mmCIF file of C-alpha atoms (C1' of nucleotides) in Angstrom:
data_model
loop_
_atom_site.group_PDB
_atom_site.id
_atom_site.type_symbol
_atom_site.label_atom_id
_atom_site.label_comp_id
_atom_site.label_asym_id
_atom_site.label_seq_id
_atom_site.Cartn_x
_atom_site.Cartn_y
_atom_site.Cartn_z
ATOM 1 C CA MET A 615 70.120 17.078 -21.965
ATOM 2 C CA ASN A 616 68.772 17.747 -18.521
ATOM 3 C CA ALA A 617 65.327 18.993 -19.668
ATOM 4 C CA ILE A 618 65.056 16.003 -21.951
ATOM 5 C CA PHE A 619 65.736 13.390 -19.235
ATOM 6 C CA LYS A 620 63.577 15.207 -16.763
ATOM 7 C CA ALA A 621 60.740 15.136 -19.305
ATOM 8 C CA LEU A 622 61.259 11.439 -19.971
ATOM 9 C CA SER A 623 61.311 10.589 -16.262
ATOM 10 C CA ASP A 624 57.489 10.650 -15.910
ATOM 11 C CA PRO A 625 55.328 7.649 -17.105
ATOM 12 C CA THR A 626 52.453 9.879 -18.260
ATOM 13 C CA ARG A 627 54.763 11.878 -20.455
ATOM 14 C CA ARG A 628 56.356 8.844 -21.930
ATOM 15 C CA LYS A 629 52.854 7.541 -22.685
ATOM 16 C CA ILE A 630 52.049 10.796 -24.414
ATOM 17 C CA LEU A 631 55.144 10.554 -26.581
ATOM 18 C CA GLU A 632 54.214 6.985 -27.440
ATOM 19 C CA MET A 633 50.798 8.105 -28.558
ATOM 20 C CA LEU A 634 52.450 10.796 -30.740
ATOM 21 C CA THR A 635 54.580 8.137 -32.499
ATOM 22 C CA GLU A 636 51.329 6.931 -33.993
ATOM 23 C CA ARG A 637 49.874 10.254 -35.158
ATOM 24 C CA ASP A 638 49.637 13.902 -34.374
ATOM 25 C CA LEU A 639 46.978 14.594 -31.705
ATOM 26 C CA LYS A 640 44.962 17.452 -30.312
ATOM 27 C CA ALA A 641 45.495 18.212 -26.620
ATOM 28 C CA GLY A 642 42.026 17.042 -25.850
ATOM 29 C CA ASP A 643 42.394 13.721 -27.662
ATOM 30 C CA ILE A 644 45.608 13.094 -25.584
ATOM 31 C CA ALA A 645 43.803 13.930 -22.333
ATOM 32 C CA ASP A 646 40.969 11.504 -23.138
ATOM 33 C CA ASN A 647 43.425 8.644 -22.776
ATOM 34 C CA PHE A 648 44.227 9.454 -19.183
ATOM 35 C CA SER A 649 42.274 9.665 -15.928
ATOM 36 C CA ILE A 650 43.858 12.975 -14.839
ATOM 37 C CA THR A 651 42.492 16.329 -15.718
ATOM 38 C CA LYS A 652 43.046 18.225 -18.927
ATOM 39 C CA ALA A 653 44.847 20.838 -16.891
ATOM 40 C CA SER A 654 47.335 18.271 -15.733
ATOM 41 C CA ILE A 655 47.836 16.931 -19.269
ATOM 42 C CA SER A 656 48.346 20.503 -20.464
ATOM 43 C CA HIS A 657 51.129 20.865 -17.797
ATOM 44 C CA HIS A 658 52.784 17.693 -19.008
ATOM 45 C CA LEU A 659 52.615 18.913 -22.589
ATOM 46 C CA SER A 660 54.338 22.150 -21.628
ATOM 47 C CA ILE A 661 57.200 20.187 -20.079
ATOM 48 C CA LEU A 662 57.569 18.053 -23.153
ATOM 49 C CA LYS A 663 57.475 21.105 -25.333
ATOM 50 C CA GLU A 664 60.010 22.887 -23.082
ATOM 51 C CA ALA A 665 62.352 19.910 -23.681
ATOM 52 C CA GLU A 666 61.608 20.195 -27.348
ATOM 53 C CA LEU A 667 60.537 16.619 -27.523
ATOM 54 C CA ILE A 668 57.237 17.827 -29.055
ATOM 55 C CA GLN A 669 55.991 20.843 -30.929
ATOM 56 C CA SER A 670 52.520 22.357 -31.250
ATOM 57 C CA GLU A 671 50.480 24.144 -33.907
ATOM 58 C CA ARG A 672 47.120 25.739 -33.517
ATOM 59 C CA GLN A 673 44.313 24.462 -35.819
ATOM 60 C CA GLY A 674 41.157 26.399 -35.196
ATOM 61 C CA GLN A 675 40.156 25.930 -31.649
ATOM 62 C CA ALA A 676 42.389 22.935 -31.210
ATOM 63 C CA ILE A 677 46.137 22.744 -30.619
ATOM 64 C CA VAL A 678 47.768 19.815 -32.371
ATOM 65 C CA TYR A 679 50.924 18.292 -30.903
ATOM 66 C CA SER A 680 53.528 16.297 -32.820
ATOM 67 C CA LEU A 681 56.840 14.606 -32.042
ATOM 68 C CA ASN A 682 60.105 16.489 -32.643
ATOM 69 C CA THR A 683 62.055 13.521 -34.052
ATOM 70 C CA THR A 684 65.266 15.592 -34.175
ATOM 71 C CA VAL A 685 65.560 15.767 -30.439
ATOM 72 C CA PHE A 686 64.830 12.001 -30.127
ATOM 73 C CA GLN A 687 67.712 11.343 -32.465
ATOM 74 C CA GLU A 688 69.928 13.562 -30.397
ATOM 75 C CA THR A 689 69.028 11.544 -27.357
ATOM 76 C CA LEU A 690 69.518 8.229 -29.113
ATOM 77 C CA ARG A 691 72.926 9.557 -30.156
ATOM 78 C CA TRP A 692 73.610 10.455 -26.523
ATOM 79 C CA PHE A 693 73.121 6.823 -25.468
ATOM 80 C CA TYR A 694 75.079 5.523 -28.426
ATOM 81 C CA ASP A 695 78.045 7.836 -27.679
ATOM 82 C CA PHE A 696 77.694 6.973 -24.028
ATOM 83 C CA MET A 697 78.098 3.245 -24.641
ATOM 84 C CA ASN A 698 81.007 3.683 -27.047
ATOM 85 C CA LYS A 699 82.989 5.638 -24.538
ATOM 86 C CA GLY A 700 86.058 4.633 -22.601
ATOM 87 C CA SER A 701 88.241 5.102 -25.589
ATOM 88 C CA ASP A 702 87.836 8.757 -26.600
ATOM 89 C CA SER A 703 86.169 12.087 -26.205
ATOM 90 C CA ASN A 704 84.447 13.725 -23.264
ATOM 91 C CA ASP A 705 81.518 15.908 -24.157
ATOM 92 C CA GLU A 706 78.599 15.778 -21.818
ATOM 93 C CA LYS A 707 76.922 18.741 -20.286
ATOM 94 C CA MET B 1498 61.807 1.458 -17.566
ATOM 95 C CA ASN B 1499 60.560 3.947 -14.999
ATOM 96 C CA ALA B 1500 63.330 3.314 -12.525
ATOM 97 C CA ILE B 1501 65.797 3.751 -15.321
ATOM 98 C CA PHE B 1502 64.460 7.013 -16.494
ATOM 99 C CA LYS B 1503 64.099 8.400 -13.037
ATOM 100 C CA ALA B 1504 67.667 7.447 -12.373
ATOM 101 C CA LEU B 1505 68.897 9.159 -15.509
ATOM 102 C CA SER B 1506 66.942 12.320 -14.762
ATOM 103 C CA ASP B 1507 69.549 13.704 -12.365
ATOM 104 C CA PRO B 1508 72.727 15.368 -13.675
ATOM 105 C CA THR B 1509 74.937 14.026 -10.796
ATOM 106 C CA ARG B 1510 73.850 10.503 -11.530
ATOM 107 C CA ARG B 1511 74.511 10.906 -15.288
ATOM 108 C CA LYS B 1512 77.999 12.280 -14.409
ATOM 109 C CA ILE B 1513 78.608 9.253 -12.225
ATOM 110 C CA LEU B 1514 77.628 6.925 -15.047
ATOM 111 C CA GLU B 1515 79.930 8.814 -17.357
ATOM 112 C CA MET B 1516 82.803 8.344 -14.978
ATOM 113 C CA LEU B 1517 82.065 4.642 -14.865
ATOM 114 C CA THR B 1518 82.327 4.418 -18.649
ATOM 115 C CA GLU B 1519 86.033 5.099 -18.202
ATOM 116 C CA ARG B 1520 86.803 2.661 -15.410
ATOM 117 C CA ASP B 1521 85.325 0.993 -12.416
ATOM 118 C CA LEU B 1522 85.531 3.167 -9.340
ATOM 119 C CA LYS B 1523 85.306 2.982 -5.568
ATOM 120 C CA ALA B 1524 82.491 4.949 -3.936
ATOM 121 C CA GLY B 1525 84.983 7.376 -2.391
ATOM 122 C CA ASP B 1526 86.761 8.012 -5.700
ATOM 123 C CA ILE B 1527 83.342 8.904 -7.232
ATOM 124 C CA ALA B 1528 82.529 11.199 -4.315
ATOM 125 C CA ASP B 1529 85.866 13.042 -4.684
ATOM 126 C CA ASN B 1530 84.697 14.395 -8.012
ATOM 127 C CA PHE B 1531 81.665 16.195 -6.567
ATOM 128 C CA SER B 1532 81.175 18.969 -3.995
ATOM 129 C CA ILE B 1533 78.294 17.155 -2.248
ATOM 130 C CA THR B 1534 78.763 14.782 0.661
ATOM 131 C CA LYS B 1535 79.724 11.126 0.491
ATOM 132 C CA ALA B 1536 76.399 10.371 2.023
ATOM 133 C CA SER B 1537 74.512 12.054 -0.832
ATOM 134 C CA ILE B 1538 76.683 10.238 -3.412
ATOM 135 C CA SER B 1539 75.973 6.972 -1.644
ATOM 136 C CA HIS B 1540 72.245 7.787 -2.058
ATOM 137 C CA HIS B 1541 72.676 8.418 -5.794
ATOM 138 C CA LEU B 1542 74.617 5.170 -6.180
ATOM 139 C CA SER B 1543 71.735 3.302 -4.514
ATOM 140 C CA ILE B 1544 69.299 4.802 -6.970
ATOM 141 C CA LEU B 1545 71.554 3.826 -9.890
ATOM 142 C CA LYS B 1546 71.924 0.356 -8.524
ATOM 143 C CA GLU B 1547 68.142 0.038 -7.920
ATOM 144 C CA ALA B 1548 67.688 0.827 -11.560
ATOM 145 C CA GLU B 1549 70.340 -1.758 -12.401
ATOM 146 C CA LEU B 1550 72.348 0.752 -14.305
ATOM 147 C CA ILE B 1551 75.282 -0.085 -12.120
ATOM 148 C CA GLN B 1552 76.472 -2.937 -9.896
ATOM 149 C CA SER B 1553 78.793 -3.121 -6.925
ATOM 150 C CA GLU B 1554 81.331 -5.413 -5.403
ATOM 151 C CA ARG B 1555 83.137 -5.183 -2.161
ATOM 152 C CA GLN B 1556 86.913 -5.152 -2.336
ATOM 153 C CA GLY B 1557 88.350 -4.984 1.129
ATOM 154 C CA GLN B 1558 87.141 -1.846 2.775
ATOM 155 C CA ALA B 1559 86.103 -0.282 -0.444
ATOM 156 C CA ILE B 1560 83.043 -0.936 -2.569
ATOM 157 C CA VAL B 1561 83.679 -0.795 -6.281
ATOM 158 C CA TYR B 1562 81.061 0.290 -8.726
ATOM 159 C CA SER B 1563 80.766 -0.659 -12.419
ATOM 160 C CA LEU B 1564 78.343 -0.070 -15.279
ATOM 161 C CA ASN B 1565 75.773 -2.663 -16.136
ATOM 162 C CA THR B 1566 76.061 -2.384 -19.869
ATOM 163 C CA THR B 1567 73.120 -4.772 -20.423
ATOM 164 C CA VAL B 1568 70.664 -2.280 -19.086
ATOM 165 C CA PHE B 1569 72.135 0.465 -21.224
ATOM 166 C CA GLN B 1570 71.603 -1.582 -24.211
ATOM 167 C CA GLU B 1571 68.043 -2.249 -23.222
ATOM 168 C CA THR B 1572 67.467 1.509 -22.928
ATOM 169 C CA LEU B 1573 69.154 2.251 -26.210
ATOM 170 C CA ARG B 1574 66.813 -0.303 -27.689
ATOM 171 C CA TRP B 1575 63.842 1.380 -26.132
ATOM 172 C CA PHE B 1576 64.723 4.594 -27.936
ATOM 173 C CA TYR B 1577 65.421 2.810 -31.155
ATOM 174 C CA ASP B 1578 62.114 1.012 -31.122
ATOM 175 C CA PHE B 1579 60.426 4.131 -30.065
ATOM 176 C CA MET B 1580 61.640 6.064 -33.076
ATOM 177 C CA ASN B 1581 60.785 3.236 -35.470
ATOM 178 C CA LYS B 1582 57.285 2.945 -34.088
ATOM 179 C CA GLY B 1583 55.287 5.428 -36.162
ATOM 180 C CA SER B 1584 57.365 4.909 -39.274
ATOM 181 C CA ASP B 1585 54.707 2.917 -41.170
ATOM 182 C CA SER B 1586 51.521 4.249 -39.504
ATOM 183 C CA ASN B 1587 51.134 6.997 -41.994
ATOM 184 C CA ASP B 1588 50.744 4.592 -44.850
ATOM 185 C CA GLU B 1589 47.568 3.099 -43.473
ATOM 186 C CA LYS B 1590 45.055 1.990 -46.072
ATOM 187 C "C1'" DA C 887 90.541 -5.405 21.355
ATOM 188 C "C1'" DA C 888 90.908 -0.636 19.915
ATOM 189 C "C1'" DT C 889 91.331 2.547 16.261
ATOM 190 C "C1'" DA C 890 91.256 4.043 11.636
ATOM 191 C "C1'" DT C 891 89.205 4.038 7.059
ATOM 192 C "C1'" DA C 892 85.259 3.353 3.757
ATOM 193 C "C1'" DT C 893 80.674 3.439 3.037
ATOM 194 C "C1'" DT C 894 75.804 3.362 4.182
ATOM 195 C "C1'" DT C 895 71.669 4.380 6.901
ATOM 196 C "C1'" DA C 896 68.549 7.309 9.504
ATOM 197 C "C1'" DG C 897 66.274 11.423 10.139
ATOM 198 C "C1'" DA C 898 65.513 16.166 9.128
ATOM 199 C "C1'" DC C 899 64.610 19.854 5.898
ATOM 200 C "C1'" DA C 900 63.907 22.797 1.817
ATOM 201 C "C1'" DT C 901 62.776 22.621 -2.874
ATOM 202 C "C1'" DA C 902 60.746 20.276 -6.875
ATOM 203 C "C1'" DT C 903 56.967 17.779 -8.891
ATOM 204 C "C1'" DG C 904 52.306 16.104 -10.198
ATOM 205 C "C1'" DT C 905 47.808 16.833 -9.314
ATOM 206 C "C1'" DC C 906 43.502 19.404 -8.552
ATOM 207 C "C1'" DT C 907 39.907 23.256 -8.869
ATOM 208 C "C1'" DA C 908 38.749 27.603 -10.534
ATOM 209 C "C1'" DA C 909 39.516 31.291 -13.534
ATOM 210 C "C1'" DA C 910 41.532 33.113 -17.853
ATOM 211 C "C1'" DT C 911 42.296 33.046 -22.918
ATOM 212 C "C1'" DA C 912 41.368 31.941 -27.745
ATOM 213 C "C1'" DA C 913 38.663 30.668 -31.635
ATOM 214 C "C1'" DA C 914 33.965 29.434 -33.776
ATOM 215 C "C1'" DG C 915 29.183 29.862 -34.451
ATOM 216 C "C1'" DG C 916 25.029 31.667 -33.636
ATOM 217 C "C1'" DC D 865 27.991 40.387 -28.695
ATOM 218 C "C1'" DC D 866 27.163 35.986 -26.258
ATOM 219 C "C1'" DT D 867 27.775 31.207 -25.764
ATOM 220 C "C1'" DT D 868 30.127 27.059 -26.540
ATOM 221 C "C1'" DT D 869 34.307 24.409 -27.114
ATOM 222 C "C1'" DA D 870 39.305 23.787 -26.502
ATOM 223 C "C1'" DT D 871 43.115 24.656 -23.971
ATOM 224 C "C1'" DT D 872 46.121 27.022 -20.756
ATOM 225 C "C1'" DT D 873 47.297 29.596 -16.468
ATOM 226 C "C1'" DA D 874 47.086 30.473 -11.483
ATOM 227 C "C1'" DG D 875 47.204 29.053 -6.966
ATOM 228 C "C1'" DA D 876 46.990 25.482 -3.597
ATOM 229 C "C1'" DC D 877 48.377 21.149 -1.700
ATOM 230 C "C1'" DA D 878 50.456 16.583 -0.738
ATOM 231 C "C1'" DT D 879 54.169 13.777 -1.980
ATOM 232 C "C1'" DA D 880 58.743 13.056 -3.984
ATOM 233 C "C1'" DT D 881 63.549 14.284 -4.237
ATOM 234 C "C1'" DG D 882 68.241 15.881 -3.223
ATOM 235 C "C1'" DT D 883 70.898 17.369 0.305
ATOM 236 C "C1'" DC D 884 72.814 17.616 5.002
ATOM 237 C "C1'" DT D 885 74.607 15.959 9.703
ATOM 238 C "C1'" DA D 886 75.069 12.359 12.904
ATOM 239 C "C1'" DA D 887 75.191 7.678 13.782
ATOM 240 C "C1'" DA D 888 75.762 2.882 12.312
ATOM 241 C "C1'" DT D 889 78.113 -0.897 9.851
ATOM 242 C "C1'" DA D 890 81.958 -3.341 7.810
ATOM 243 C "C1'" DT D 891 86.702 -4.102 7.059
ATOM 244 C "C1'" DA D 892 91.688 -3.517 7.921
ATOM 245 C "C1'" DT D 893 95.600 -2.449 10.894
ATOM 246 C "C1'" DT D 894 98.016 -2.010 15.094
#
DNA sequence: AATATATTTAGACATATGTCTAAATAAAGG
DNA sequence: CCTTTATTTAGACATATGTCTAAATATATT
């Protein structure tokens, strides 16, 4: 869970994730929506990928990024379990 | 949302929140569960409070902390909305 | 008032993080 | 091959973050 929350703690990365909820995007298309360099965006993408919040696939010269909805569901679940605590179970890491 | 995610990005703070799901706790009781100093825990508590994930109330010498479940629900909602965002965008005509 | 207990605040310090520029890698098209 | 396009990697740098010790504040007790 730590990599996930670290990844979510930056506004640029959350914005990237939001963009990816709409459609899959090439790295360059993502970068075009920000005022920071492509290199910095690439770095953010690597952090999101490390956290498995996104995945990538090469398509010709471009690399296309997409959301990993599974990990989002796991995180949603974390919150849900969290709020239903106090009665039972203790399984955080 | 930024303060909330920043606050959640640290494992010590998530552990504190977990403890508070069980019962309200004095600052000292919280600190007893960690190997870092009380001053450091106090700093973590101030970050959680700044994000409004917790609230505090003085009781005699002690200060008792408790979860602010409202903000948790808002965050759960953020995730939920997030995941339902792109659900219809692929059917565009 | 003086002392003890609980907690926070201030200041310092090392490490982590986000950003940049420049260089490297990968694929496509002459 | 050589050049262009797309993206990442490497290295540097300033700021943010988590931690500590020491001092300050607030309350309770004697």
